[in-house]
Structure formats: C-alpha cells, structure tokens
Coordinates of C-alpha atoms and ligand atoms in Angstrom, one line a residue:
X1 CA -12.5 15.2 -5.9
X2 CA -11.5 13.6 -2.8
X3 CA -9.9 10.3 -2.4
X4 CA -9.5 8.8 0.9
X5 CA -7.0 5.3 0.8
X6 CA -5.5 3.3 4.0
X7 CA -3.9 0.6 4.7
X8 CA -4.0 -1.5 7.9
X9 CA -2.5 -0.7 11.3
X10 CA 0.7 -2.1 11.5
X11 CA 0.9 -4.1 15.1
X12 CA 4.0 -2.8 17.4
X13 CA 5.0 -5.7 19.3
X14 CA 7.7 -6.4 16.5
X15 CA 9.8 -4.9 13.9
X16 CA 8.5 -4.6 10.3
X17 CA 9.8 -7.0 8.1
X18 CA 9.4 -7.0 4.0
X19 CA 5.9 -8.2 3.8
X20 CA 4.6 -5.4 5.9
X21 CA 6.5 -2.8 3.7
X22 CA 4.2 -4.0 0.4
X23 CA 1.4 -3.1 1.7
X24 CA 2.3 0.6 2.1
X25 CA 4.4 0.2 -0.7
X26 CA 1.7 -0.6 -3.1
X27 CA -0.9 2.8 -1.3
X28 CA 1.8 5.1 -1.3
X29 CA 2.2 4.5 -5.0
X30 CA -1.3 4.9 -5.8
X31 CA -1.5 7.7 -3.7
X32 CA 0.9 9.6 -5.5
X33 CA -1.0 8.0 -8.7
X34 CA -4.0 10.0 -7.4
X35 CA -2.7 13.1 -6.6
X36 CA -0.9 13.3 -9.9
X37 CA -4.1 13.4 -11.4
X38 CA -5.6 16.0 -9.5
X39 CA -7.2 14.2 -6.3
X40 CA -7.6 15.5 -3.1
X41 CA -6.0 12.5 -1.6
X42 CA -6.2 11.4 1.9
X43 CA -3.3 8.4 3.0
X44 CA -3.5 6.7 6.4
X45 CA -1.8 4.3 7.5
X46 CA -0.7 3.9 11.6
X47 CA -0.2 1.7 14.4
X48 CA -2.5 -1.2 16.1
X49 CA -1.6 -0.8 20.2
X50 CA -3.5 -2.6 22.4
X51 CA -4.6 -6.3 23.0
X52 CA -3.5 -9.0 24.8
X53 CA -0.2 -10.2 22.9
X54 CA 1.0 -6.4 23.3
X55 CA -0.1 -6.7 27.3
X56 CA 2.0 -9.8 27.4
X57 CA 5.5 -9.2 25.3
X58 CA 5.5 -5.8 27.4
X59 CA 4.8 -8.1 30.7
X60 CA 8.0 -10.1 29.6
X61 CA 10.3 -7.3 28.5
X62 CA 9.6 -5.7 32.4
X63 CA 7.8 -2.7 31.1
X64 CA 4.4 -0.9 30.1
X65 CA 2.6 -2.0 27.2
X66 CA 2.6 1.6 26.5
X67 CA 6.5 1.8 26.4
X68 CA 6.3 -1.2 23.9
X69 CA 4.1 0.9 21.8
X70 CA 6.1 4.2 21.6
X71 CA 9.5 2.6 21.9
X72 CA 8.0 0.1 18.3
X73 CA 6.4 2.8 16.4
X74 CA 9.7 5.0 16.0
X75 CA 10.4 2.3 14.0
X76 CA 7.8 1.8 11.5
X77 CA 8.3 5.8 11.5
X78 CA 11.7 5.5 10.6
X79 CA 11.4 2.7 7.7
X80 CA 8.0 5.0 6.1
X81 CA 10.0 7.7 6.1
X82 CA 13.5 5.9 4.4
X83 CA 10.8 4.3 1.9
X84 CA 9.5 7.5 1.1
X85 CA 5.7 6.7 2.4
X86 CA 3.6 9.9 1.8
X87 CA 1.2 9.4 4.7
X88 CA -1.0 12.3 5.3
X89 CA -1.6 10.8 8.6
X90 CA -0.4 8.7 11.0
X91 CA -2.8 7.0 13.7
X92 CA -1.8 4.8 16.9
X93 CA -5.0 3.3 18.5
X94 CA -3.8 4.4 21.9
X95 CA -3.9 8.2 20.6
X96 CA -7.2 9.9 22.4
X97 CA -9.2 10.8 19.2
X98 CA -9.2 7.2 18.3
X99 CA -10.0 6.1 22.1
X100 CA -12.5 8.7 21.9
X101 CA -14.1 7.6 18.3
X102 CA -13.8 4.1 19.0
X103 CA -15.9 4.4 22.2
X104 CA -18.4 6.4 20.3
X105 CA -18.7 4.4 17.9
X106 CA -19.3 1.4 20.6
X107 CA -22.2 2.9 21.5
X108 CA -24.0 3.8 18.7
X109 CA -24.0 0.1 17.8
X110 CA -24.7 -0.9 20.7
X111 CA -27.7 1.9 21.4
X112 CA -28.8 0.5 17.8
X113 CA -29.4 -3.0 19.3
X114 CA -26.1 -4.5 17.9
X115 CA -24.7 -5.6 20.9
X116 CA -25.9 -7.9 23.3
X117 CA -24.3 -9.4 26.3
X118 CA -23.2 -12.8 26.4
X119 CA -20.7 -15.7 27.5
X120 CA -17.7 -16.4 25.1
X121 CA -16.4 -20.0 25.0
X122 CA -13.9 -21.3 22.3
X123 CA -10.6 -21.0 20.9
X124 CA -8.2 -17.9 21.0
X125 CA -4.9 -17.1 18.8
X126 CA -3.4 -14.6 20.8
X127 CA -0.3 -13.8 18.0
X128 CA -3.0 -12.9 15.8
X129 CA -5.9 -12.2 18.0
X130 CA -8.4 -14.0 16.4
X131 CA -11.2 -16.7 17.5
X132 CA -11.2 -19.7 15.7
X133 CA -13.8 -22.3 15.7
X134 CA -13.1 -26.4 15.9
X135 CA -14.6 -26.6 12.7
X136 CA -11.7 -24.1 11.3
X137 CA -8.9 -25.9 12.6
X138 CA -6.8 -27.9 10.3
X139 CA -5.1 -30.1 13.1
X140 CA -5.6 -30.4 16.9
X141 CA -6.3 -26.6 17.8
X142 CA -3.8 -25.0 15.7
X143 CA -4.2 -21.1 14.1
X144 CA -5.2 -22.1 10.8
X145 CA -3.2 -18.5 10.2
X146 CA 0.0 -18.7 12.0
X147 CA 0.5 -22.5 12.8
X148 CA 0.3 -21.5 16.9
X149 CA -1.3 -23.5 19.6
X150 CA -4.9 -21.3 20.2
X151 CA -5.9 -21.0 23.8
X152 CA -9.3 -21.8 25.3
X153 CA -11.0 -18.6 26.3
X154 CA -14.2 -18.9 28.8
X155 CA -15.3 -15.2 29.9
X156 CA -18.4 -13.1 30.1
X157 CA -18.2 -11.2 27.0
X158 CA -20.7 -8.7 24.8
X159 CA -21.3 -9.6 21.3
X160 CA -21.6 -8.0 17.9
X161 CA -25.0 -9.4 16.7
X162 CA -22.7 -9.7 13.0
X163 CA -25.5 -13.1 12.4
X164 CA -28.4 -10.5 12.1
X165 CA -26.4 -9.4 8.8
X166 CA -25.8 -11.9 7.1
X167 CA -28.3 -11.3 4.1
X168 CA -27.3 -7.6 3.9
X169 CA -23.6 -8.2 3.5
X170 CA -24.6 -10.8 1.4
X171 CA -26.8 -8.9 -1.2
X172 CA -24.2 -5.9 -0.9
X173 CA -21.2 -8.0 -1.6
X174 CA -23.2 -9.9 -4.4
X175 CA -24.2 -6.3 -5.8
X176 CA -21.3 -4.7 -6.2
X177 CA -18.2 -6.7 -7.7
X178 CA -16.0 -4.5 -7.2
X179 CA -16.1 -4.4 -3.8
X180 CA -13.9 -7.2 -3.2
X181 CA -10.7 -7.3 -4.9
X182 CA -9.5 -9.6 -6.8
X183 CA -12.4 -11.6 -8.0
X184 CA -10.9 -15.2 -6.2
X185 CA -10.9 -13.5 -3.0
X186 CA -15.0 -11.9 -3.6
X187 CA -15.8 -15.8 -4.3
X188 CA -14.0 -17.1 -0.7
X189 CA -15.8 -14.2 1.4
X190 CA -19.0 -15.1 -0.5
X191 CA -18.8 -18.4 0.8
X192 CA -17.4 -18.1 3.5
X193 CA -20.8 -16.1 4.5
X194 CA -23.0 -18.3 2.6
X195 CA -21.6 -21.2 5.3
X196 CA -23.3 -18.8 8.4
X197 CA -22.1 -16.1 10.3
X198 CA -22.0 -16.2 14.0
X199 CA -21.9 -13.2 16.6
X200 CA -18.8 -11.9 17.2
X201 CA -17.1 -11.6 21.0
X202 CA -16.4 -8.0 21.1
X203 CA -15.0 -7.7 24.5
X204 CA -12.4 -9.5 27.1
X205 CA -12.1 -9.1 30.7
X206 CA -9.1 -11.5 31.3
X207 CA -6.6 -8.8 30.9
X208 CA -7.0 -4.8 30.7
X209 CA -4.8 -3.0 27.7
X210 CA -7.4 -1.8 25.5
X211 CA -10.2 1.1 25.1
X212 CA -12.7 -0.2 28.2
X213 CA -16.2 -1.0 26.7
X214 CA -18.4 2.1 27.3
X215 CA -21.5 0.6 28.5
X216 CA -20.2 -1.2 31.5
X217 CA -17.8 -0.5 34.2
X218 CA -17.1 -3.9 34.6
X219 CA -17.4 -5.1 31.3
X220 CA -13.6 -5.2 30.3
X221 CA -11.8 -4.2 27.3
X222 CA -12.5 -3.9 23.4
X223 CA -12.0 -6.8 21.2
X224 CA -8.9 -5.8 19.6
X225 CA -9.5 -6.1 16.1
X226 CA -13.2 -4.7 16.2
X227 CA -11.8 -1.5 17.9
X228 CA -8.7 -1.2 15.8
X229 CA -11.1 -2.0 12.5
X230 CA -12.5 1.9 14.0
X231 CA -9.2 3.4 13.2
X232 CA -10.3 3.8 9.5
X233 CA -12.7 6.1 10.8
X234 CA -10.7 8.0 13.6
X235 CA -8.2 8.6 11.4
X236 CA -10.2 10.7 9.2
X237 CA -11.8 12.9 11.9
X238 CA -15.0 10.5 13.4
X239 CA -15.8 12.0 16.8
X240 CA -13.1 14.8 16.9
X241 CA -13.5 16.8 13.4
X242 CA -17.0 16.2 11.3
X243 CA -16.1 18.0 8.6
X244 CA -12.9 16.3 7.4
X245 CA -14.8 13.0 8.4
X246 CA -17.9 14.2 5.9
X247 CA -15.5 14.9 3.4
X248 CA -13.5 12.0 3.5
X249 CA -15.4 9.1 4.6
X250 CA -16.4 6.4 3.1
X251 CA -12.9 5.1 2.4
X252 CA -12.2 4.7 -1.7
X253 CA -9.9 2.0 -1.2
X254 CA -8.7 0.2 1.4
X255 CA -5.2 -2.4 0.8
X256 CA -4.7 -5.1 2.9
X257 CA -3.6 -8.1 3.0
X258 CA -4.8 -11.3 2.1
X259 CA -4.6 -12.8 5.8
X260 CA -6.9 -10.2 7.0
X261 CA -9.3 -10.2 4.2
X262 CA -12.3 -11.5 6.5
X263 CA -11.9 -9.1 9.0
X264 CA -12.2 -6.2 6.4
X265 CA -14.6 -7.8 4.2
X266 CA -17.4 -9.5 6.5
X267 CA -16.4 -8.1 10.1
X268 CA -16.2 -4.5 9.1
X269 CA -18.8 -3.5 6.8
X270 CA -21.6 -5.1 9.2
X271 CA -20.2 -2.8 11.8
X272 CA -20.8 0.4 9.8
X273 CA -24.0 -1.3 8.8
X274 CA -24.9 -1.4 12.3
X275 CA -23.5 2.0 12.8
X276 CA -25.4 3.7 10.2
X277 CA -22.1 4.4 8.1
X278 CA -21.0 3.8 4.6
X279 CA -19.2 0.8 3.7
X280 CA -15.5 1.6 1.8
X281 CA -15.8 1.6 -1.9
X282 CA -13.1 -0.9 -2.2
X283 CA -10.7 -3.3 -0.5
X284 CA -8.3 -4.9 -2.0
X285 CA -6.0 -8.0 -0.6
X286 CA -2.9 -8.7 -1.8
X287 CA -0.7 -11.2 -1.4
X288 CA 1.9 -13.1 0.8
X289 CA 5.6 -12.2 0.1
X290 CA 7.2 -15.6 0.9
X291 CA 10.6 -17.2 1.6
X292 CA 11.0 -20.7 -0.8
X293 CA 7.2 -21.2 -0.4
X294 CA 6.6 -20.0 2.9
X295 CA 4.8 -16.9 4.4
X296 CA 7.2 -14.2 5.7
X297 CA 6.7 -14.5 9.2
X298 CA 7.8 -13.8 12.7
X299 CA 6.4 -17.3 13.5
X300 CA 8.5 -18.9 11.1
X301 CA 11.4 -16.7 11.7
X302 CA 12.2 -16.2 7.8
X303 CA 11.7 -12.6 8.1
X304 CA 13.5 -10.4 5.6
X305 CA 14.7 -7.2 6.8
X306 CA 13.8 -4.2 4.6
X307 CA 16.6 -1.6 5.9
X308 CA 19.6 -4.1 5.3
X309 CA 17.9 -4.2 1.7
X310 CA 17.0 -0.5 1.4
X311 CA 21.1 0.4 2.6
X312 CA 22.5 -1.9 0.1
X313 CA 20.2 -1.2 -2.9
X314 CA 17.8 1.9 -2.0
X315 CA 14.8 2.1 -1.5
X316 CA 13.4 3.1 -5.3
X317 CA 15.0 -0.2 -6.6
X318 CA 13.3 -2.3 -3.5
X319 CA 9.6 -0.1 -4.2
X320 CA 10.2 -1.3 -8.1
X321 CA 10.7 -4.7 -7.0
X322 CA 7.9 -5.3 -4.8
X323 CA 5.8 -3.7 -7.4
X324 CA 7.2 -5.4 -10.7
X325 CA 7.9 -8.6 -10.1
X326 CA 4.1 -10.0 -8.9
X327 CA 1.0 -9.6 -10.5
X328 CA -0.6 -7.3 -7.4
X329 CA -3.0 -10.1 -5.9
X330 CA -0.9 -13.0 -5.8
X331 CA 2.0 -14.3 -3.7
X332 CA 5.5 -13.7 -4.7
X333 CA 9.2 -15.7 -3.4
X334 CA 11.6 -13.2 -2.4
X335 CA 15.1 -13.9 -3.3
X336 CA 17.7 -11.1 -3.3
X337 CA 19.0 -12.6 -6.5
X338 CA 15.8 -11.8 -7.9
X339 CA 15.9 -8.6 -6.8
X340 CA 19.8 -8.0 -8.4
X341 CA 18.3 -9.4 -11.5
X342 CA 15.7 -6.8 -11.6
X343 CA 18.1 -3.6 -10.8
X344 CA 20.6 -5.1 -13.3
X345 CA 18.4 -5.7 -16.6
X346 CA 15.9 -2.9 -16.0
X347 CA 17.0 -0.2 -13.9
X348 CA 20.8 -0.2 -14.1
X349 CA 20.2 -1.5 -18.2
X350 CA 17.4 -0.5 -19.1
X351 CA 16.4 2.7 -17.5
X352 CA 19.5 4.0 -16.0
X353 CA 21.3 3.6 -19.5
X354 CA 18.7 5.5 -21.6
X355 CA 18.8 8.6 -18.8
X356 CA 22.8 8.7 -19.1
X357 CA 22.9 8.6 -22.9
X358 CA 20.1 11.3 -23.5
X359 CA 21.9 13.5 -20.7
X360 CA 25.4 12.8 -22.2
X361 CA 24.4 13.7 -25.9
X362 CA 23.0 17.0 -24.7
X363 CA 26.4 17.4 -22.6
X364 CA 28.3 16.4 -26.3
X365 CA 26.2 18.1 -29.3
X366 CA 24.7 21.1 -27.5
X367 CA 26.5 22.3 -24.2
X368 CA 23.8 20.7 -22.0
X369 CA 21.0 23.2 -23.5
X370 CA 17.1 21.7 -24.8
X371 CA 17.5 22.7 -28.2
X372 CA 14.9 24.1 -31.0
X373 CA 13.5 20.9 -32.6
X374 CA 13.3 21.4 -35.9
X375 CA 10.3 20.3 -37.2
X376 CA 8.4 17.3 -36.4
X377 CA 9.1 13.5 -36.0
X378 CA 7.8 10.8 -37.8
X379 CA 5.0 10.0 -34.9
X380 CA 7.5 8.5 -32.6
X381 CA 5.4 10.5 -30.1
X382 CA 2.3 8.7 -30.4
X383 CA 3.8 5.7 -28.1
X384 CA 4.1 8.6 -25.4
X385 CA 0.6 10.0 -25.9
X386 CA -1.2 7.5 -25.8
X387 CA 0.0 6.0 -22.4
X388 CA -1.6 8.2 -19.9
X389 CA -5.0 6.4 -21.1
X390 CA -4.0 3.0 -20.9
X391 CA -1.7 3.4 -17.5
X392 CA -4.9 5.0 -16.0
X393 CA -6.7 2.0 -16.7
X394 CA -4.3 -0.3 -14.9
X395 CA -4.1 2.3 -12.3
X396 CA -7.9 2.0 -11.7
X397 CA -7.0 -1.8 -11.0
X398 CA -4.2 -1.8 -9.2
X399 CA -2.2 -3.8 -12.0
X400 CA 0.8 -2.5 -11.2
X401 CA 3.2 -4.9 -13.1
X402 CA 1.6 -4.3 -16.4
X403 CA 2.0 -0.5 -15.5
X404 CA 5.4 -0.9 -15.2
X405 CA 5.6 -3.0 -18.4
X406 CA 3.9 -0.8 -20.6
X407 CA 6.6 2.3 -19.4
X408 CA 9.5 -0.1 -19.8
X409 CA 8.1 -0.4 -23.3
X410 CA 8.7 3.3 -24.1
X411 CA 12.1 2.7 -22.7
X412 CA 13.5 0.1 -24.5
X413 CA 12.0 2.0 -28.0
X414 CA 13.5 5.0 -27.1
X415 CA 16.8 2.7 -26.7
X416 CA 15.7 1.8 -29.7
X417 CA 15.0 5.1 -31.7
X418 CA 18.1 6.3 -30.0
X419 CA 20.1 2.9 -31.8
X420 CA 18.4 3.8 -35.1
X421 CA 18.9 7.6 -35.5
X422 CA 22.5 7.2 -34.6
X423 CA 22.3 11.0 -34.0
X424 CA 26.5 10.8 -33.3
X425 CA 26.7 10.0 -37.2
X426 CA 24.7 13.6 -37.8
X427 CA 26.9 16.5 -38.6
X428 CA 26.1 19.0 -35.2
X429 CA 25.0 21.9 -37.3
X430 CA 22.2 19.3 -39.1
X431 CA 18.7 20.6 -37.8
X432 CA 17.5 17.0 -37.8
X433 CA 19.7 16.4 -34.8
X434 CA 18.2 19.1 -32.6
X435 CA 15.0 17.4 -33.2
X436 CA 16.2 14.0 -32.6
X437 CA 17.6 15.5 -29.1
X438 CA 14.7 17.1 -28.5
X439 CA 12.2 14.5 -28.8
X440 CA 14.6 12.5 -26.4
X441 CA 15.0 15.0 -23.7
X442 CA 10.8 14.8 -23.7
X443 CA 10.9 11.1 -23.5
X444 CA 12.5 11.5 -20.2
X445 CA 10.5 13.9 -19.1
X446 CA 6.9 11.2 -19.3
X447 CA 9.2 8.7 -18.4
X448 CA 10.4 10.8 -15.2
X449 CA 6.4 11.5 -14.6
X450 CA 5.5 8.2 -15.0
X451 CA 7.7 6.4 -12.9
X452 CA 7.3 9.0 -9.8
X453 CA 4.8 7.6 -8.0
X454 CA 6.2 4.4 -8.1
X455 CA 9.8 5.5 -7.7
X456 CA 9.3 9.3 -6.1
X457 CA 13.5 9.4 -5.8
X458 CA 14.7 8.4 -9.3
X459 CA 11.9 10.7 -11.3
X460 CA 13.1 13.2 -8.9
X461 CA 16.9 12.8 -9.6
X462 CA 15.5 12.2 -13.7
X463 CA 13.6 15.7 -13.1
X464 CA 16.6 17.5 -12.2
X465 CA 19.0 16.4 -14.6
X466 CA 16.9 17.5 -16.6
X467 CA 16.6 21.0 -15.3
X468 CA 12.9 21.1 -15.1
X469 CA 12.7 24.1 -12.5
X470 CA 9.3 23.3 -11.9
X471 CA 9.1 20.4 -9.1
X472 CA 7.8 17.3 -10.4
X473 CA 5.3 17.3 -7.3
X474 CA 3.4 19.8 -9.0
X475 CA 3.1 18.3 -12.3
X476 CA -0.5 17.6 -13.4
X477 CA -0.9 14.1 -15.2
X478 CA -2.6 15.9 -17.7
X479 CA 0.5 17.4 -18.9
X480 CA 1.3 14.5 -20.6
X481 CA -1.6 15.0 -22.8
X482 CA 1.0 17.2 -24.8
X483 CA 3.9 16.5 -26.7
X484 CA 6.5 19.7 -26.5
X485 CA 6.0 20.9 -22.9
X486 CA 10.0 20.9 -21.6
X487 CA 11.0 24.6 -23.1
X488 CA 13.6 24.9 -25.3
X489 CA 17.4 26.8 -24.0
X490 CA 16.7 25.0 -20.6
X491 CA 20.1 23.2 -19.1
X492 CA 20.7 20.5 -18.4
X493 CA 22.9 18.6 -16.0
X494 CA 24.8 14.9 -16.5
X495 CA 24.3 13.3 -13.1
X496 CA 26.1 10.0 -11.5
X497 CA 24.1 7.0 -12.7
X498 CA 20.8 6.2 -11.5
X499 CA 21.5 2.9 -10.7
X500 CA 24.9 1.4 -10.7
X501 CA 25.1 -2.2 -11.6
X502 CA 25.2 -5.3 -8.7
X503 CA 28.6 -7.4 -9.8
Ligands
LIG601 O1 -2.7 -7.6 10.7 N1 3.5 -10.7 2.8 O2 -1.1 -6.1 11.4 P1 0.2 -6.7 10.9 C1 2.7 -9.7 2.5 N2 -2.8 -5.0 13.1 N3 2.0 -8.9 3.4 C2 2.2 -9.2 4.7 C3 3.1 -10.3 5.1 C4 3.7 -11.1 4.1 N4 4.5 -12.1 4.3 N5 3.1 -10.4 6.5 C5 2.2 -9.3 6.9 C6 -2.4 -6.6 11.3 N6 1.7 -8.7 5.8 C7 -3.4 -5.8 12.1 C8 -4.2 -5.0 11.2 S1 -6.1 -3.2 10.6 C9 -7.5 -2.7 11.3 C10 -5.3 -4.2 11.8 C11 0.8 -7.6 5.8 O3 1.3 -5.8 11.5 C12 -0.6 -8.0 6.4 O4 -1.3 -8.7 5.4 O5 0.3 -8.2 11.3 C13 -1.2 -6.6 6.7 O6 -1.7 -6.1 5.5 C14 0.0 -5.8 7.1 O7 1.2 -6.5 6.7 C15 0.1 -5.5 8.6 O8 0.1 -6.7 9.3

C-alpha cells in the first residue's frame, strides 16, 4: 500500500525559522509512522522559487532571483538534514519537471474552459502573495495575514473560473469530513465558500520570475501560489514519469499550516477539479508556533532560530518538543524554558533514567548479556501489547501528544515495576531475576520502536545499547504484536546518557 504525504514548499527568500521546522517535523514523523507499518511511503516536501517578493529581495541584494534561490535552499537542505527529515524527494519550482508539469497542467485547465482572460483590479500582499479583497481587510488595506501594507494591482490578467465550482467543492467538502482537518478549520472553509467564491487572477505581467503562461506569449507569468499549489503533483512524477504519478497520486495527506489552509482547501481541489484529477485525501492545518502570543514571523521579527536550539539541545529533544507540548491543531508559545522543562522531567528523568538503569543492571547482574527469563510475568506485558492498537489510532489522527502520553505511560510503570521488584535485593543466582531483567530489556526494545519515528536518533542510540543487530529501520510494527522477540545471550552495551540534564 502506498502512501503519498507532503508538506508545503518552503519559500527561499529567508531563512527557516521554528515554525517552518513543525511542519516537516510533524510529516516526517508520520512518515516514519507509515513506513513502520509496512507503507510504501512517498515524503515531499521542497522549495517555492518564483514570484514577485523573490524578483524583488534578489533586485535589492544586486543579484539573480535564481542566485537567491540556490544560495537559500542549501539552507533549508542543511536544517532537514540536522533534523533528520526523511524526504524521499526534494522539489524547487524552478526545477524543469515542475516548469514542465506546471505548464501542462495550465493548459489542460485552460483547454477545459477554466480559464478565461480578464482584467485584475484590487489589492496585493506581495510578502505573502496573496489578493485580498476590501471586504477582507481589518484596517485601512492591511494583509489581514501579515499586518503589511497591500499594493493596488491593475493588469490584464487570465483567471481561474474557481466561481463555476463553488457547489462541487461545496458538496465534496460537505461529504467527506475528513477532508478537512481539524473539524474548526472544515467549519471556516465551509463558510468561507458558502459567503461566494470569486475567480481567481492566475497570471501577472508587471514583473517576469515565474513559469510564463502557456497560452500566450504576451500573457506574463503564473500566479505564484496557483503554480506552486502544482508542485504536489510534479513532485510525484505529473508530466515527466506517469507511472510513479499513477501510483502515487492522489496525495493521502497533506500538512500545512493553518495560514495557508484556503489556498489548500478551496484554491486547490477546484484546480484538479478542473483538471480532471483527484482531490488529496486529506489536509491537515496545524497551528501557529508563537512568541508571548504572537505568530513567529519574519514580519514581526520574533523569529526563533532552530540550529542555535538543535546545537544546544539536539535535534530529538527539539522534534519531542514541538510534538509533545501542543495538541497537533492548535497554537503553541515557545519559550526555551519550556523546552528545558520538557528535556528535564521527561527525557533526561523520565526516559533517559529508565534506559540507564535497565542497561546498568544488565552491566551488574549478568555481564551485559539478555538472559533466559524464567518463566513468565504476572501480565506486566499486557500494557506493552496492547499499545500498538491504540497508538495506531492516534496515529490515524495525527494526535500526536496523546501518542506520546500513552508511551510515557509505559515508561514511568516500568520505573515503576523496576521500583517494586527491587531486583538488586534478589540473590543473582534467583531465576526470578533473569526474568525481571528480561522483561525490562523488552520494555526498551517497544519503547525504542515506539519512539523512532518521532525521535529517529534516541531509538537508534536505545537500539544499540541494546545490541539489537538488526537495524531498527527494518523493524515491522507488527513485531510488537509479540512479547519475547529480543533473543536471549545477546550483549549489551551501557552507553553515555541519552539526555543529560539542563542546570
Ligand atoms: O507558505 N508556526 O511558505 P512558507 C507554525 N510557499 N507554522 C508556521 C509558522 C509559525 N509561526 N510560520 C510559518 C508558504 N509556518 C508557501 C507554501 S505550498 C504550495 C506553498 C508554516 O515558507 C506555514 O504554515 O511561508 C507553512 O506550512 C510552512 O511554514 C511554510 O511557510
């Protein structure tokens, strides 16, 4: 089974800050989720290139906008790669399969009467390249989004005819709640198309970096959001491979933010309505990671930087951050004493205690070997074999706090077990105690499993203390279906602490 998941196309005007991390965060966990369990799992994520505010900041640094581009995108390379992002593919709009698809798929809209020609007169935010209406602005003619002044725009332009499907989005939206995720966010978009939809101006002439509409010599560029919106297809073979796009497309989920939640869930479906395609299964918007109640944001300069926070606490401690501490969905305040407080009470504490006193009783009572359990115990097992079923469910949701909870909850029993057993008051020839270690040594192991797609580093570390030759990579979910996989005799090894606490 196949299953294709993205996340938006990061714009390379700027460097990343924390709020664009969650995003890939948050698919790169689920994409290891996935694979776990036996998916053929496609991850894209990439870069957003062209438009006007990338024409511009290059026009003030002195050089190409295409210089921008490949100078910024190192970067987001370099910060997927630190955060351990599993991307199976990387796509930058200015690549010529995408320039290729996009056109394509220009013209099959367009040869399907969805585009007309026009004149485009209104309002422009040029940070986030949007059109806003009069009726949309808060105060004077400011970006309801990013607080900017919008500019007026006059220019011949062709439109998307997005009006003529307003009842089909509707009904299809109204059919299928799971489309939209979370609920809150269904309700807005439902209204938000209830109140009309107007035709969309898909092309601009007043400046030239973009993919040039197809149709027309003189017709200008592509509207950058409806062409970079096409990445989801180009990315997945549309116009250059047909097989991989037949087997991947549509899209099972697609993560974004909450920001661009309109542009994903009214603006893009109609297209591949008009185009004859699929809709995605599912997108899901998350929310804002703010600074004392305020959206992270170049605009408002409270930007948190992700590799001063990834050198001075790694990046598995910053992943289990962004995903513990907010429900998935809503907004979240980042404060780095938050973040101490999480690595101190449950990863240096919590987690990082349990590993080093399993690892060190094996070192003690049995030279760092598995040993023979001797008969069974008491059902403490059941806790561990019954997770896979519920995690799954909040998997399925993208819940992944509770996720989190629920594993913590087998650490802190283990803790627990560990406190109750007091296997150091055992004589070391007592079979009980080769049980007891036993049992404990498989408690790491489902922790280890559980925890890798979230934190891919720390199970990986976990895996090999525990001398598993087998890489955790190729572990099937499914073995945690059984209780008594991790073979007795194999060594183990007492590594430095996982997490060392923050004074
Ligand atoms: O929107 N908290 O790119 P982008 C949480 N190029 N998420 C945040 C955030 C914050 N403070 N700030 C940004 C674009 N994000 C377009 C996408 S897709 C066809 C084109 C998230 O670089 C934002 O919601 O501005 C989005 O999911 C991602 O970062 C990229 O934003």
């Amino acid at each position: 089974m196949k299953f294709y998941i993205t996340t938006p196309i990061y714009y390379v005007n700027d460097l990343p800050h924390l709020g664009h991390v969650y995003t890939n965060v948050a698919a790169d966990t689920l994409a290891r989720y996935k694979r776990l369990s036996g998916f053929d799992v496609f991850f894209l994520t990439g870069t957003d290139e062209h438009g006007q505010k990338m024409e511009r900041q290059a026009a003030k640094e002195g050089i190409r906008p295409q210089e921008l581009a490949d100078r910024v995108v190192v970067k987001f390379k370099e910060l997927w790669k630190r955060l351990d992002i599993s991307n199976d593919d990387f796509i930058r709009t200015t690549e010529s399969r995408h320039i290729q698809g996009a056109t394509k798929l220009f013209e099959k809209i367009y040869r399907g009467g969805g585009i007309n020609k026009g004149r485009y007169q209104g309002w422009y935010c040029t940070p986030c390249e949007s059109y806003w209406s009069e009726r949309e602005f808060d105060k004077d003619q400011e970006c309801p989004s990013c607080r900017r002044p919008c500019e007026w725009v006059e220019e011949e332009s062709y439109f998307f005819r997005m009006s003529t499907y307003q009842e089909k989005i509707l009904r299809y939206i109204e059919e299928d709640p799971a489309f939209i995720q979370p609920g809150s966010r269904r309700t807005e978009i439902l209204n938000l198309i209830k109140e009309g939809l107007r035709d969309l101006s898909i092309s601009r002439s007043s400046f030239s970096w973009g993919i040039p509409v197809p149709i027309d010599p003189k017709g200008g560029v592509i509207y950058v959001w409806f062409e970079a919106l096409i990445n989801y297809l180009t990315g997945c073979g549309f116009g250059a491979d047909d097989e991989r796009f037949e087997r991947y497309w549509p899209a099972d989920i697609q993560i974004i933010g909450k920001d661009i939640l309109r542009f994903h869930a009214i603006i893009w479906p109609t297209m591949l309505m008009a185009a004859g395609l699929s809709p995605p299964k599912k997108i899901f918007a998350h929310g804002w990671w703010m600074v004392k109640g305020r959206k992270m944001s170049k605009s408002l300069g409270n930007m948190v930087n992700p590799h001063q926070l990834i050198d001075e606490f790694g990046q598995d401690a910053l992943r289990y951050f962004l995903l513990r501490e907010v429900p998935f969905g809503l907004d979240g305040d980042f404060s780095k004493e938050a973040l101490i407080n999480r690595i101190n009470a449950d990863l240096a504490n919590d987690l990082g205690n349990l590993v080093s006193r399993i690892l060190g009783m094996l070192q003690l009572y049995t030279d760092s070997k598995i040993p023979h359990p001797r008969g069974s115990e008491d059902g403490f097992q059941d806790i561990f074999l019954k997770i896979p079923m519920e995690v799954n469910g909040f998997m399925e949701e993208l819940v992944f706090n509770q996720v989190l909870i629920r594993i913590w909850d087998l650490v802190h029993s283990t803790n627990e077990y560990i406190d109750q057993k007091a296997p150091w008051r055992l004589e070391r020839d007592d079979p009980y105690l080769s049980t007891i270690l036993y049992t404990l040594s498989e408690t790491l192991r489902y922790i280890a499993l559980l925890i890798f797609p979230f934190m891919p580093n720390t199970a990986r570390k976990m895996w090999d203390q525990l001398g598993i030759e087998e890489s955790i990579e190729n572990q099937g979910l499914t073995s945690l279906t059984r209780w008594g996989v991790i073979k007795p005799g194999t060594r183990t090894v007492r590594g430095e602490p996982l997490f060392p606490r923050i004074g």
